[in-house]
Coordinates of C-alpha atoms in Angstrom, one line a residue:
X1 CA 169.5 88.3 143.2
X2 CA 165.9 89.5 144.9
X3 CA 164.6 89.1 141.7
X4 CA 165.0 85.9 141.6
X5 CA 164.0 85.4 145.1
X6 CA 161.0 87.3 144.8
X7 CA 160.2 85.4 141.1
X8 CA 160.7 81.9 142.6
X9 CA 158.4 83.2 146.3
X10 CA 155.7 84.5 143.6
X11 CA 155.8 80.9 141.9
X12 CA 155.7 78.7 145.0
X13 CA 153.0 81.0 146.0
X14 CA 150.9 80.8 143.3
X15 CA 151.1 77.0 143.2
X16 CA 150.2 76.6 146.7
X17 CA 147.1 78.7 145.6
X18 CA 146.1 76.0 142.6
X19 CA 147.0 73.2 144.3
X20 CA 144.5 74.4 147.2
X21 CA 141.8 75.3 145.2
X22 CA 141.8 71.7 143.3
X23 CA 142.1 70.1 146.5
X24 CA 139.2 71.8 148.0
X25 CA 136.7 71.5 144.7
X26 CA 137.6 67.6 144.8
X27 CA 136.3 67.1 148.4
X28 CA 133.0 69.5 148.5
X29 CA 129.7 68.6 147.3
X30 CA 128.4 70.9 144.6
X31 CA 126.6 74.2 145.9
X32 CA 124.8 77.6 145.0
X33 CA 127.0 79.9 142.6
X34 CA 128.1 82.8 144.3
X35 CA 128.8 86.1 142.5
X36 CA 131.8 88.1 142.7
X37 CA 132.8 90.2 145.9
X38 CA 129.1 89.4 147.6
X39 CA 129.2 85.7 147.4
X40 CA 126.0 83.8 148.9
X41 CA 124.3 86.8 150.3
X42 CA 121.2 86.9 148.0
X43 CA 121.0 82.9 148.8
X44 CA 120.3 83.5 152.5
X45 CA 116.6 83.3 154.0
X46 CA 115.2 86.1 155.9
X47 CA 112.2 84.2 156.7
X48 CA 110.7 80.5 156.6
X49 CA 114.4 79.2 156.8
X50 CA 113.4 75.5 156.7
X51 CA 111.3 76.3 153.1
X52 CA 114.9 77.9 152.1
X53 CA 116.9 75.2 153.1
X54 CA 114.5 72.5 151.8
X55 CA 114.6 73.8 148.3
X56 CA 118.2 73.9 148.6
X57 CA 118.0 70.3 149.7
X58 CA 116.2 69.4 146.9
X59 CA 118.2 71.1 144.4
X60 CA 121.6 70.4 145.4
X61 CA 120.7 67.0 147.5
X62 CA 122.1 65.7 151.1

């Protein structure tokens, strides 16, 4: 019997997971490619942030 409950909790899980992650791609704007574990941290400025953020601009639009 908990394997069942445990199979069906692991299910409703993992489709609260996809259905998430589609929801949230549809309603973003398209960004920078982070990589895995780090994310963005390369893509952030350390100086002339409005240079940085222009490019962005201009690449990904507004």
């Amino acid at each position: 019997m908990l394997l069942i409950i445990a199979g069906a909790a692991s299910l409703a899980l993992m489709f609260c997971v996809v259905w998430g992650m589609l929801l949230r791609k549809a309603s973003l704007p398209p960004g920078p490619r982070g990589l895995p574990l780090i994310g963005n941290l390369f893509d952030l400025p350390s100086d002339y942030d409005w240079i940085h953020w222009g490019t962005f601009k201009e690449k990904y639009g507004m």
